[in-house]
C-alpha cells in the first residue's frame, strides 16, 4: 500500500510502479536525506510543532537507520518508491506512529530539492580535491621540465619554441578556471530550500533559518515556488563539469598524439596503457582515449538536463526526477576520469631528446631570425621576406637555420654577423620571451608559484 493511497480505490499498475520508482538511483542520497530529516525533526521539536520527546525519538530513529545503512545491517528496499519514502517507512516501522510525524510541514518536493543540493555540494568539493591533485602533478612536472625545450604548434604545424613546462602549464590555467567555476556553482547550490513545502510553503511556524544553520547552509531560498522548481544548480554543475572535461579531453588528445611513434614525445607507464589482442607490438593510450570519449557523455548529461527543464511549468513536475541519473553520471564519470588521468600523467615519461629534435627541425626560430634583422634596423616585413627566402634555401639544401654558415647568411643580408647563431639558439629564443605569461624560465617559475598558491588556499 502506498503512503499516498488514501484517495485511490485501486492499487497502482505494477508497470507504473516500476516506471515511477527512483530508488534504484536516488538511494545514493540516503545520507543527505537522513541528515536533512534530522535537522527538520529537530526544528519541529524546537518550534513546538511536535513534542520535544517525539522529535528526539525521531532523531534517534534516524541516526539508527543511518548507522545501519552504513554498516550494512539495513538494506535498501528496491520496492520502495524512492529514498525519501524508504527512510520514512523504516522509521515508522522502527519507532511506531511517532515516525509519522516527521513529514509535518514538509513535502517530498522540498525534501528532494534539499537532498540533491546537499549531494551536489559534497561532490563539488570532492571534484575540486581531484582537480587540485592534478594541478599539483602538473606543477611538479613543470618544475622538472622548466628547461625542456619543445616546439609550440599552431595548425598542428611547428610554430615557435616554448618549454614542456610552459606547455602543460596552459592546462593548469584551464583547471584553475574550472576550480573557480565550481566555486561559483557551489555558491548558488548552497541555498536551503526546505520549508517551500509542496510549492506554497506551510502554515506551521517553522524556523527555516535554524534548519539551514543545522545543515551548514548560509542562506535559505526566498520564493517557495522557486525552492521546489529550481534545478539551475544541477545544470550549472553539469555545465562546469562539461567545460572541465573539455579541458581533460584536449589534454588527452595531445597525450595520445604525443605517444604516437611519429611524435614519440611521451611514453606512458605500462600500468597506464593497454595492449592489443592481435598486434603484439602495440601499447595503446586507452586511458586518455576513454577520458576523451567520456567527455561526450558528460555533454549528453548537460543536454538531458537542459531539455528536461525547458518546457516545465511551475512548480514541481515529475520530469525533474530525471535530473538525478544525469547529474550522477556526470559526477561519477568526471571523478573517475580525473583520477585515472592523474595516475597516467604522473607516471608518464617525457622524452626530452625527441622534443628537442622536433624543435630543432621545424624552423621554429625563423621569427627570431627575422627579429634579429629588425633589431638591426630592418622593417619587419622586409626581414620576414628575407628569412622566408632563407627557409626555402634550407629546405632545398636539407639544412636547419642553426646549420647555415655565416657566409650563407651574408649572401641573404649583409646585416648578419656571428651573433646570429646565439640569437637563433632555441634557449635564447625561449628565454628572450620573458614577458609576463611567456615561456622564459622566470615566467614559468612564476606560473608554477601561482599554481602552488592556489593549492595552498
Ligand atoms: N522521487 C522524486 C524525485 O526524485 C521525489 C519527489 C516526488 N514528489 C512528488 N510530488 N511526486 O523527484
CSV table of C-alpha atoms and ligand atoms in Angstrom, one decimal:
chain,number,residue,atom,x,y,z
A,1,UNK,CA,0.0,0.0,0.0
A,2,UNK,CA,1.3,3.4,-1.0
A,3,UNK,CA,1.7,6.1,1.7
A,4,UNK,CA,-0.4,8.3,-0.6
A,5,UNK,CA,-3.0,5.6,-1.1
A,6,UNK,CA,-5.8,7.4,0.8
A,7,UNK,CA,-7.6,8.9,-2.2
A,8,UNK,CA,-7.2,5.9,-4.5
A,9,UNK,CA,-9.5,3.0,-4.9
A,10,UNK,CA,-7.1,0.7,-6.7
A,11,UNK,CA,-3.5,-0.4,-6.4
A,12,UNK,CA,-1.2,1.2,-8.9
A,13,UNK,CA,-0.4,-0.9,-12.0
A,14,UNK,CA,2.9,-2.7,-11.4
A,15,UNK,CA,4.4,-1.2,-14.6
A,16,UNK,CA,3.6,2.3,-13.3
A,17,UNK,CA,5.1,1.3,-10.0
A,18,UNK,CA,8.4,0.4,-11.7
A,19,UNK,CA,8.3,3.4,-14.1
A,20,UNK,CA,7.6,5.8,-11.3
A,21,UNK,CA,10.2,4.5,-8.8
A,22,UNK,CA,13.5,6.3,-8.4
A,23,UNK,CA,15.0,4.3,-5.5
A,24,UNK,CA,17.3,2.3,-7.8
A,25,UNK,CA,19.3,5.6,-8.3
A,26,UNK,CA,18.3,8.0,-5.6
A,27,UNK,CA,19.2,5.6,-2.8
A,28,UNK,CA,22.7,7.1,-3.0
A,29,UNK,CA,21.3,10.2,-1.4
A,30,UNK,CA,20.5,8.4,1.8
A,31,UNK,CA,23.0,10.3,3.9
A,32,UNK,CA,21.7,13.7,2.7
A,33,UNK,CA,18.1,12.5,3.2
A,34,UNK,CA,18.6,11.4,6.7
A,35,UNK,CA,20.7,14.4,7.7
A,36,UNK,CA,18.0,16.7,6.3
A,37,UNK,CA,15.3,14.8,8.2
A,38,UNK,CA,17.3,15.0,11.4
A,39,UNK,CA,17.5,18.8,11.0
A,40,UNK,CA,13.8,19.1,10.1
A,41,UNK,CA,12.7,16.9,13.1
A,42,UNK,CA,15.0,18.9,15.5
A,43,UNK,CA,13.5,22.2,14.3
A,44,UNK,CA,9.9,20.8,14.6
A,45,UNK,CA,10.6,19.9,18.2
A,46,UNK,CA,12.3,23.2,19.0
A,47,UNK,CA,9.4,25.2,17.5
A,48,UNK,CA,6.9,23.2,19.4
A,49,UNK,CA,5.2,21.9,16.3
A,50,UNK,CA,5.7,18.3,17.6
A,51,UNK,CA,6.6,17.3,21.1
A,52,UNK,CA,10.3,17.5,22.0
A,53,UNK,CA,10.2,13.9,23.2
A,54,UNK,CA,8.8,12.8,19.9
A,55,UNK,CA,11.3,14.9,18.0
A,56,UNK,CA,14.1,13.2,20.0
A,57,UNK,CA,12.7,9.8,19.3
A,58,UNK,CA,12.6,10.6,15.6
A,59,UNK,CA,16.2,11.9,15.6
A,60,UNK,CA,17.4,8.8,17.4
A,61,UNK,CA,15.5,6.6,15.0
A,62,UNK,CA,17.0,8.3,12.0
A,63,UNK,CA,20.5,8.1,13.4
A,64,UNK,CA,20.0,4.3,13.9
A,65,UNK,CA,18.9,4.0,10.3
A,66,UNK,CA,21.9,5.9,9.0
A,67,UNK,CA,24.2,3.7,11.1
A,68,UNK,CA,22.6,0.5,10.0
A,69,UNK,CA,22.8,1.6,6.3
A,70,UNK,CA,26.4,2.4,6.8
A,71,UNK,CA,27.3,-0.8,8.5
A,72,UNK,CA,25.2,-2.9,6.1
A,73,UNK,CA,22.7,-4.3,8.6
A,74,UNK,CA,19.9,-2.4,6.8
A,75,UNK,CA,19.5,-2.9,3.1
A,76,UNK,CA,17.8,-0.5,0.7
A,77,UNK,CA,14.4,-2.0,-0.3
A,78,UNK,CA,14.2,-1.5,-4.1
A,79,UNK,CA,10.5,-2.0,-3.9
A,80,UNK,CA,10.1,1.4,-2.2
A,81,UNK,CA,9.2,4.4,-4.3
A,82,UNK,CA,12.1,6.5,-3.6
A,83,UNK,CA,14.7,7.1,-0.9
A,84,UNK,CA,12.5,9.6,1.0
A,85,UNK,CA,9.6,7.0,1.3
A,86,UNK,CA,12.0,4.3,2.2
A,87,UNK,CA,13.6,6.1,5.1
A,88,UNK,CA,10.2,7.2,6.4
A,89,UNK,CA,8.8,3.7,6.1
A,90,UNK,CA,11.7,2.2,8.0
A,91,UNK,CA,11.5,4.9,10.7
A,92,UNK,CA,7.8,4.2,11.2
A,93,UNK,CA,8.4,0.5,11.4
A,94,UNK,CA,11.1,1.1,14.0
A,95,UNK,CA,9.6,3.7,16.3
A,96,UNK,CA,5.9,3.4,15.5
A,97,UNK,CA,3.4,6.2,15.0
A,98,UNK,CA,5.8,8.9,16.1
A,99,UNK,CA,7.6,8.3,12.8
A,100,UNK,CA,4.5,9.5,11.0
A,101,UNK,CA,5.1,13.0,12.5
A,102,UNK,CA,8.4,13.5,10.7
A,103,UNK,CA,6.7,14.7,7.4
A,104,UNK,CA,4.8,17.5,9.2
A,105,UNK,CA,5.3,20.8,7.4
A,106,UNK,CA,7.3,19.2,4.6
A,107,UNK,CA,6.8,17.8,1.1
A,108,UNK,CA,8.9,15.4,-0.9
A,109,UNK,CA,9.2,18.3,-3.3
A,110,UNK,CA,11.3,20.5,-0.9
A,111,UNK,CA,12.8,17.4,0.6
A,112,UNK,CA,14.3,16.2,-2.7
A,113,UNK,CA,15.4,19.7,-3.6
A,114,UNK,CA,17.3,19.8,-0.3
A,115,UNK,CA,18.8,16.3,-0.8
A,116,UNK,CA,20.1,17.0,-4.3
A,117,UNK,CA,21.6,20.3,-3.2
A,118,UNK,CA,23.4,18.7,-0.3
A,119,UNK,CA,24.6,15.9,-2.6
A,120,UNK,CA,26.0,18.3,-5.2
A,121,UNK,CA,27.7,20.4,-2.5
A,122,UNK,CA,29.6,17.3,-1.3
A,123,UNK,CA,30.5,16.2,-4.7
A,124,UNK,CA,31.7,19.6,-5.9
A,125,UNK,CA,34.2,19.6,-3.0
A,126,UNK,CA,35.4,16.1,-3.9
A,127,UNK,CA,35.8,17.0,-7.6
A,128,UNK,CA,37.7,20.1,-6.6
A,129,UNK,CA,40.1,18.0,-4.5
A,130,UNK,CA,40.7,15.8,-7.5
A,131,UNK,CA,41.4,18.8,-9.7
A,132,UNK,CA,43.8,20.2,-7.1
A,133,UNK,CA,45.7,16.9,-7.1
A,134,UNK,CA,46.1,17.1,-10.9
A,135,UNK,CA,47.2,20.7,-10.6
A,136,UNK,CA,49.8,19.6,-8.1
A,137,UNK,CA,51.0,16.9,-10.5
A,138,UNK,CA,51.2,19.5,-13.3
A,139,UNK,CA,53.2,21.9,-11.2
A,140,UNK,CA,55.7,19.1,-10.2
A,141,UNK,CA,56.2,18.0,-13.8
A,142,UNK,CA,56.6,21.6,-14.9
A,143,UNK,CA,59.2,22.2,-12.3
A,144,UNK,CA,61.2,19.2,-13.6
A,145,UNK,CA,60.9,20.4,-17.2
A,146,UNK,CA,61.4,24.2,-17.0
A,147,UNK,CA,64.4,23.8,-19.3
A,148,UNK,CA,62.9,21.2,-21.6
A,149,UNK,CA,62.6,23.0,-25.0
A,150,UNK,CA,59.9,21.9,-27.4
A,151,UNK,CA,58.1,23.4,-30.3
A,152,UNK,CA,54.7,25.0,-29.7
A,153,UNK,CA,52.2,24.4,-32.6
A,154,UNK,CA,49.6,26.4,-34.5
A,155,UNK,CA,47.5,24.5,-37.0
A,156,UNK,CA,49.4,21.5,-35.7
A,157,UNK,CA,52.5,22.9,-37.5
A,158,UNK,CA,55.6,23.6,-35.6
A,159,UNK,CA,55.5,27.3,-34.8
A,160,UNK,CA,57.7,28.8,-32.1
A,161,UNK,CA,59.9,27.5,-29.2
A,162,UNK,CA,58.4,27.0,-25.8
A,163,UNK,CA,59.2,24.6,-23.0
A,164,UNK,CA,57.4,21.5,-21.9
A,165,UNK,CA,56.7,23.2,-18.6
A,166,UNK,CA,55.1,26.2,-20.3
A,167,UNK,CA,53.0,23.8,-22.5
A,168,UNK,CA,51.5,21.8,-19.7
A,169,UNK,CA,51.0,24.9,-17.5
A,170,UNK,CA,48.4,26.0,-20.0
A,171,UNK,CA,46.3,23.1,-18.7
A,172,UNK,CA,46.9,24.4,-15.2
A,173,UNK,CA,45.3,27.7,-16.2
A,174,UNK,CA,42.3,25.8,-17.5
A,175,UNK,CA,42.0,23.7,-14.4
A,176,UNK,CA,42.3,26.8,-12.1
A,177,UNK,CA,39.4,28.4,-14.0
A,178,UNK,CA,37.5,25.1,-13.5
A,179,UNK,CA,38.1,25.3,-9.8
A,180,UNK,CA,36.7,28.8,-9.7
A,181,UNK,CA,33.7,27.8,-11.9
A,182,UNK,CA,33.0,25.0,-9.4
A,183,UNK,CA,33.2,27.5,-6.6
A,184,UNK,CA,30.6,29.7,-8.3
A,185,UNK,CA,28.3,26.6,-8.8
A,186,UNK,CA,28.8,25.8,-5.2
A,187,UNK,CA,27.7,29.2,-4.0
A,188,UNK,CA,24.4,29.0,-5.8
A,189,UNK,CA,23.8,25.4,-4.7
A,190,UNK,CA,24.4,26.4,-1.1
A,191,UNK,CA,20.9,27.8,-0.5
A,192,UNK,CA,18.4,25.8,1.7
A,193,UNK,CA,15.0,25.1,0.1
A,194,UNK,CA,13.3,23.2,2.9
A,195,UNK,CA,10.2,25.0,4.1
A,196,UNK,CA,9.0,25.6,0.5
A,197,UNK,CA,6.7,22.6,1.1
A,198,UNK,CA,4.9,21.2,-2.0
A,199,UNK,CA,5.1,24.7,-3.5
A,200,UNK,CA,3.3,27.2,-1.3
A,201,UNK,CA,5.3,26.7,1.9
A,202,UNK,CA,3.4,25.9,5.1
A,203,UNK,CA,1.1,27.3,7.8
A,204,UNK,CA,3.2,25.8,10.6
A,205,UNK,CA,5.5,28.2,12.4
A,206,UNK,CA,8.7,26.6,11.2
A,207,UNK,CA,12.2,28.1,11.5
A,208,UNK,CA,13.8,27.7,8.1
A,209,UNK,CA,17.0,29.5,9.2
A,210,UNK,CA,17.5,27.0,12.0
A,211,UNK,CA,17.3,24.1,9.6
A,212,UNK,CA,19.8,26.0,7.3
A,213,UNK,CA,22.2,26.6,10.2
A,214,UNK,CA,22.0,22.9,11.3
A,215,UNK,CA,22.8,21.8,7.8
A,216,UNK,CA,25.5,24.3,7.1
A,217,UNK,CA,23.7,26.4,4.6
A,218,UNK,CA,24.4,30.2,4.8
A,219,UNK,CA,21.0,31.2,3.2
A,220,UNK,CA,17.5,30.0,2.5
A,221,UNK,CA,15.6,30.2,-0.8
A,222,UNK,CA,13.4,33.3,-1.0
A,223,UNK,CA,10.4,32.0,-3.0
A,224,UNK,CA,8.6,28.8,-2.2
A,225,UNK,CA,7.7,28.0,-5.8
A,226,UNK,CA,11.3,28.6,-6.9
A,227,UNK,CA,12.5,26.5,-3.9
A,228,UNK,CA,11.0,23.3,-5.4
A,229,UNK,CA,11.2,24.1,-9.1
A,230,UNK,CA,14.7,25.4,-9.5
A,231,UNK,CA,17.3,23.0,-10.9
A,232,UNK,CA,19.7,25.7,-12.2
A,233,UNK,CA,22.3,24.5,-9.7
A,234,UNK,CA,22.3,21.0,-11.2
A,235,UNK,CA,22.6,22.4,-14.7
A,236,UNK,CA,25.4,24.7,-13.6
A,237,UNK,CA,27.3,21.8,-12.2
A,238,UNK,CA,26.8,19.8,-15.3
A,239,UNK,CA,28.0,22.8,-17.3
A,240,UNK,CA,31.1,23.3,-15.2
A,241,UNK,CA,31.9,19.6,-15.5
A,242,UNK,CA,31.4,19.7,-19.3
A,243,UNK,CA,33.9,22.5,-19.5
A,244,UNK,CA,36.3,20.7,-17.2
A,245,UNK,CA,36.0,17.5,-19.2
A,246,UNK,CA,36.5,19.5,-22.4
A,247,UNK,CA,39.9,20.5,-21.0
A,248,UNK,CA,40.7,16.9,-19.9
A,249,UNK,CA,39.7,15.8,-23.4
A,250,UNK,CA,42.1,18.3,-25.1
A,251,UNK,CA,44.9,17.2,-22.8
A,252,UNK,CA,44.1,13.6,-23.5
A,253,UNK,CA,44.1,14.2,-27.3
A,254,UNK,CA,47.6,15.7,-27.0
A,255,UNK,CA,48.9,12.8,-24.9
A,256,UNK,CA,47.5,10.4,-27.5
A,257,UNK,CA,49.1,12.3,-30.3
A,258,UNK,CA,52.4,12.7,-28.5
A,259,UNK,CA,52.6,9.0,-27.7
A,260,UNK,CA,52.3,8.0,-31.4
A,261,UNK,CA,55.6,6.8,-33.0
A,262,UNK,CA,55.6,9.8,-35.3
A,263,UNK,CA,55.9,12.2,-32.4
A,264,UNK,CA,57.2,9.9,-29.6
A,265,UNK,CA,57.4,12.9,-27.2
A,266,UNK,CA,55.9,10.9,-24.4
A,267,UNK,CA,55.7,7.3,-23.2
A,268,UNK,CA,53.1,6.0,-20.9
A,269,UNK,CA,53.9,3.8,-18.0
A,270,UNK,CA,52.9,0.1,-18.6
A,271,UNK,CA,50.4,0.4,-15.7
A,272,UNK,CA,48.5,3.1,-17.5
A,273,UNK,CA,48.5,1.7,-21.0
A,274,UNK,CA,47.0,-1.4,-22.7
A,275,UNK,CA,47.9,-3.9,-25.3
A,276,UNK,CA,46.2,-5.3,-28.4
A,277,UNK,CA,44.7,-8.7,-28.6
A,278,UNK,CA,46.2,-9.3,-32.0
A,279,UNK,CA,49.2,-6.9,-32.5
A,280,UNK,CA,52.0,-7.9,-30.2
A,281,UNK,CA,53.8,-4.6,-30.6
A,282,UNK,CA,51.0,-2.3,-29.5
A,283,UNK,CA,51.0,-0.1,-26.5
A,284,UNK,CA,47.8,1.9,-26.5
A,285,UNK,CA,46.8,5.1,-24.7
A,286,UNK,CA,43.3,3.7,-23.8
A,287,UNK,CA,43.1,5.8,-20.6
A,288,UNK,CA,43.5,9.1,-22.5
A,289,UNK,CA,41.1,7.9,-25.2
A,290,UNK,CA,38.5,7.0,-22.6
A,291,UNK,CA,38.8,10.4,-20.9
A,292,UNK,CA,38.3,11.9,-24.4
A,293,UNK,CA,35.4,9.5,-25.1
A,294,UNK,CA,33.6,10.1,-21.8
A,295,UNK,CA,33.6,13.8,-22.4
A,296,UNK,CA,30.8,13.3,-24.9
A,297,UNK,CA,28.6,11.6,-22.4
A,298,UNK,CA,29.0,14.4,-19.9
A,299,UNK,CA,27.9,16.8,-22.6
A,300,UNK,CA,24.9,14.4,-23.1
A,301,UNK,CA,24.1,14.7,-19.4
A,302,UNK,CA,24.1,18.5,-19.6
A,303,UNK,CA,21.9,18.3,-22.7
A,304,UNK,CA,19.5,15.9,-20.9
A,305,UNK,CA,19.1,18.4,-18.0
A,306,UNK,CA,18.6,21.5,-20.2
A,307,UNK,CA,16.0,19.8,-22.3
A,308,UNK,CA,14.3,18.3,-19.3
A,309,UNK,CA,13.8,21.7,-17.8
A,310,UNK,CA,13.0,23.9,-20.9
A,311,UNK,CA,9.3,23.3,-21.1
A,312,UNK,CA,8.3,22.8,-17.5
A,313,UNK,CA,5.6,24.9,-15.9
A,314,UNK,CA,6.0,25.9,-12.3
A,315,UNK,CA,6.4,24.3,-9.9
A,316,UNK,CA,7.5,20.6,-9.3
A,317,UNK,CA,6.9,18.1,-12.1
A,318,UNK,CA,7.8,14.5,-12.1
A,319,UNK,CA,10.1,15.1,-15.1
A,320,UNK,CA,12.5,16.6,-12.6
A,321,UNK,CA,13.2,13.1,-11.1
A,322,UNK,CA,15.3,12.6,-14.3
A,323,UNK,CA,17.8,15.1,-13.0
A,324,UNK,CA,19.5,12.6,-10.8
A,325,UNK,CA,20.7,10.0,-13.2
A,326,UNK,CA,22.1,12.7,-15.4
A,327,UNK,CA,24.0,14.6,-12.8
A,328,UNK,CA,25.2,11.4,-11.0
A,329,UNK,CA,26.5,10.1,-14.3
A,330,UNK,CA,28.3,13.4,-15.0
A,331,UNK,CA,29.8,13.5,-11.5
A,332,UNK,CA,30.8,9.8,-11.4
A,333,UNK,CA,32.5,9.8,-14.8
A,334,UNK,CA,34.3,13.1,-14.3
A,335,UNK,CA,35.7,11.9,-11.0
A,336,UNK,CA,37.0,8.6,-12.3
A,337,UNK,CA,38.3,10.3,-15.4
A,338,UNK,CA,40.4,12.8,-13.4
A,339,UNK,CA,41.6,10.2,-11.0
A,340,UNK,CA,42.9,7.8,-13.6
A,341,UNK,CA,44.2,10.6,-15.8
A,342,UNK,CA,46.2,11.9,-12.8
A,343,UNK,CA,47.9,8.5,-12.4
A,344,UNK,CA,48.7,8.3,-16.1
A,345,UNK,CA,50.1,11.8,-16.1
A,346,UNK,CA,52.3,11.4,-13.0
A,347,UNK,CA,53.9,8.2,-14.4
A,348,UNK,CA,54.4,9.1,-18.0
A,349,UNK,CA,58.0,9.7,-19.3
A,350,UNK,CA,58.8,12.9,-21.1
A,351,UNK,CA,61.3,12.2,-23.9
A,352,UNK,CA,63.4,15.4,-23.8
A,353,UNK,CA,65.7,14.5,-26.8
A,354,UNK,CA,62.7,13.8,-29.0
A,355,UNK,CA,61.1,17.1,-28.1
A,356,UNK,CA,64.4,18.8,-28.7
A,357,UNK,CA,64.9,17.1,-32.1
A,358,UNK,CA,61.5,18.1,-33.3
A,359,UNK,CA,62.1,21.6,-32.1
A,360,UNK,CA,65.4,21.8,-34.0
A,361,UNK,CA,64.0,20.6,-37.3
A,362,UNK,CA,61.0,22.8,-37.8
A,363,UNK,CA,62.4,26.3,-38.4
A,364,UNK,CA,60.7,27.5,-35.2
A,365,UNK,CA,63.4,30.1,-34.7
A,366,UNK,CA,62.5,31.8,-38.0
A,367,UNK,CA,60.6,34.5,-36.3
A,368,UNK,CA,63.6,35.2,-34.1
A,369,UNK,CA,65.8,35.3,-37.2
A,370,UNK,CA,63.6,37.9,-38.7
A,371,UNK,CA,63.5,39.8,-35.4
A,372,UNK,CA,67.3,39.8,-35.5
A,373,UNK,CA,67.3,41.8,-38.7
A,374,UNK,CA,64.6,44.1,-37.3
A,375,UNK,CA,66.7,44.8,-34.2
A,376,UNK,CA,69.4,45.8,-36.6
A,377,UNK,CA,67.2,48.3,-38.3
A,378,UNK,CA,65.3,46.5,-41.0
A,379,UNK,CA,61.5,46.9,-41.2
A,380,UNK,CA,59.7,43.7,-40.1
A,381,UNK,CA,58.0,42.9,-43.5
A,382,UNK,CA,61.4,43.1,-45.3
A,383,UNK,CA,63.0,40.9,-42.7
A,384,UNK,CA,60.1,38.5,-43.0
A,385,UNK,CA,60.7,38.2,-46.7
A,386,UNK,CA,64.4,37.6,-46.4
A,387,UNK,CA,64.0,34.9,-43.8
A,388,UNK,CA,61.3,33.3,-46.0
A,389,UNK,CA,64.0,33.0,-48.7
A,390,UNK,CA,66.5,31.5,-46.2
A,391,UNK,CA,64.0,28.9,-45.1
A,392,UNK,CA,63.3,27.9,-48.7
A,393,UNK,CA,67.0,27.7,-49.2
A,394,UNK,CA,67.4,25.5,-46.2
A,395,UNK,CA,64.6,23.2,-47.3
A,396,UNK,CA,66.1,22.8,-50.8
A,397,UNK,CA,69.6,22.1,-49.2
A,398,UNK,CA,68.4,20.0,-46.3
A,399,UNK,CA,69.7,22.4,-43.7
A,400,UNK,CA,68.5,24.0,-40.5
A,401,UNK,CA,68.8,27.6,-39.6
A,402,UNK,CA,71.4,26.7,-36.9
A,403,UNK,CA,73.3,24.7,-39.5
A,404,UNK,CA,73.9,27.5,-42.0
A,405,UNK,CA,77.3,29.1,-42.3
A,406,UNK,CA,77.8,32.8,-41.8
A,407,UNK,CA,78.7,33.2,-45.5
A,408,UNK,CA,75.4,31.6,-46.4
A,409,UNK,CA,73.6,34.1,-44.1
A,410,UNK,CA,75.5,37.0,-45.5
A,411,UNK,CA,74.5,36.0,-49.0
A,412,UNK,CA,71.0,36.9,-47.9
A,413,UNK,CA,71.8,40.1,-46.0
A,414,UNK,CA,74.9,42.0,-45.1
A,415,UNK,CA,73.4,42.7,-41.7
A,416,UNK,CA,74.2,39.2,-40.4
A,417,UNK,CA,77.3,38.7,-38.3
A,418,UNK,CA,78.4,35.9,-36.0
A,419,UNK,CA,75.9,37.0,-33.3
A,420,UNK,CA,73.1,35.4,-35.4
A,421,UNK,CA,74.0,32.0,-34.1
A,422,UNK,CA,73.3,32.9,-30.5
A,423,UNK,CA,70.2,34.9,-31.5
A,424,UNK,CA,68.6,31.8,-33.0
A,425,UNK,CA,69.6,29.2,-30.5
A,426,UNK,CA,66.4,27.7,-29.1
A,427,UNK,CA,67.5,28.6,-25.5
A,428,UNK,CA,67.9,32.3,-26.5
A,429,UNK,CA,64.5,32.2,-28.3
A,430,UNK,CA,62.7,30.8,-25.3
A,431,UNK,CA,64.4,32.9,-22.6
A,432,UNK,CA,64.0,36.1,-24.7
A,433,UNK,CA,60.3,35.7,-24.3
A,434,UNK,CA,60.3,36.8,-20.7
A,435,UNK,CA,57.2,38.9,-20.7
A,436,UNK,CA,54.5,38.1,-18.1
A,437,UNK,CA,52.9,34.8,-19.4
A,438,UNK,CA,55.8,34.0,-21.7
A,439,UNK,CA,57.8,30.7,-21.9
A,440,UNK,CA,61.1,32.0,-20.4
A,441,UNK,CA,62.2,30.2,-17.3
A,442,UNK,CA,61.4,33.1,-14.8
A,443,UNK,CA,57.9,33.4,-16.2
A,444,UNK,CA,57.4,29.7,-16.0
A,445,UNK,CA,58.6,29.7,-12.4
A,446,UNK,CA,56.1,32.5,-11.6
A,447,UNK,CA,53.3,30.4,-13.2
A,448,UNK,CA,54.3,27.4,-11.1
A,449,UNK,CA,54.3,29.6,-8.0
A,450,UNK,CA,50.8,30.9,-8.8
A,451,UNK,CA,49.5,27.3,-9.1
A,452,UNK,CA,51.1,26.4,-5.7
A,453,UNK,CA,49.4,29.5,-4.3
A,454,UNK,CA,46.0,28.2,-5.4
A,455,UNK,CA,46.8,24.8,-4.0
A,456,UNK,CA,47.7,26.4,-0.6
A,457,UNK,CA,44.5,28.5,-0.5
B,1,LIG,N1,11.4,10.8,-6.3
B,1,LIG,C1,11.0,12.2,-6.5
B,1,LIG,C2,12.1,12.9,-7.3
B,1,LIG,O1,13.2,12.5,-7.4
B,1,LIG,C3,10.8,12.9,-5.2
B,1,LIG,C4,9.8,14.0,-5.3
B,1,LIG,C5,8.4,13.4,-5.5
B,1,LIG,N2,7.4,14.3,-5.4
B,1,LIG,C6,6.2,14.1,-5.9
B,1,LIG,N3,5.4,15.1,-5.8
B,1,LIG,N4,5.9,13.0,-6.5
B,1,LIG,O2,11.8,14.0,-7.9
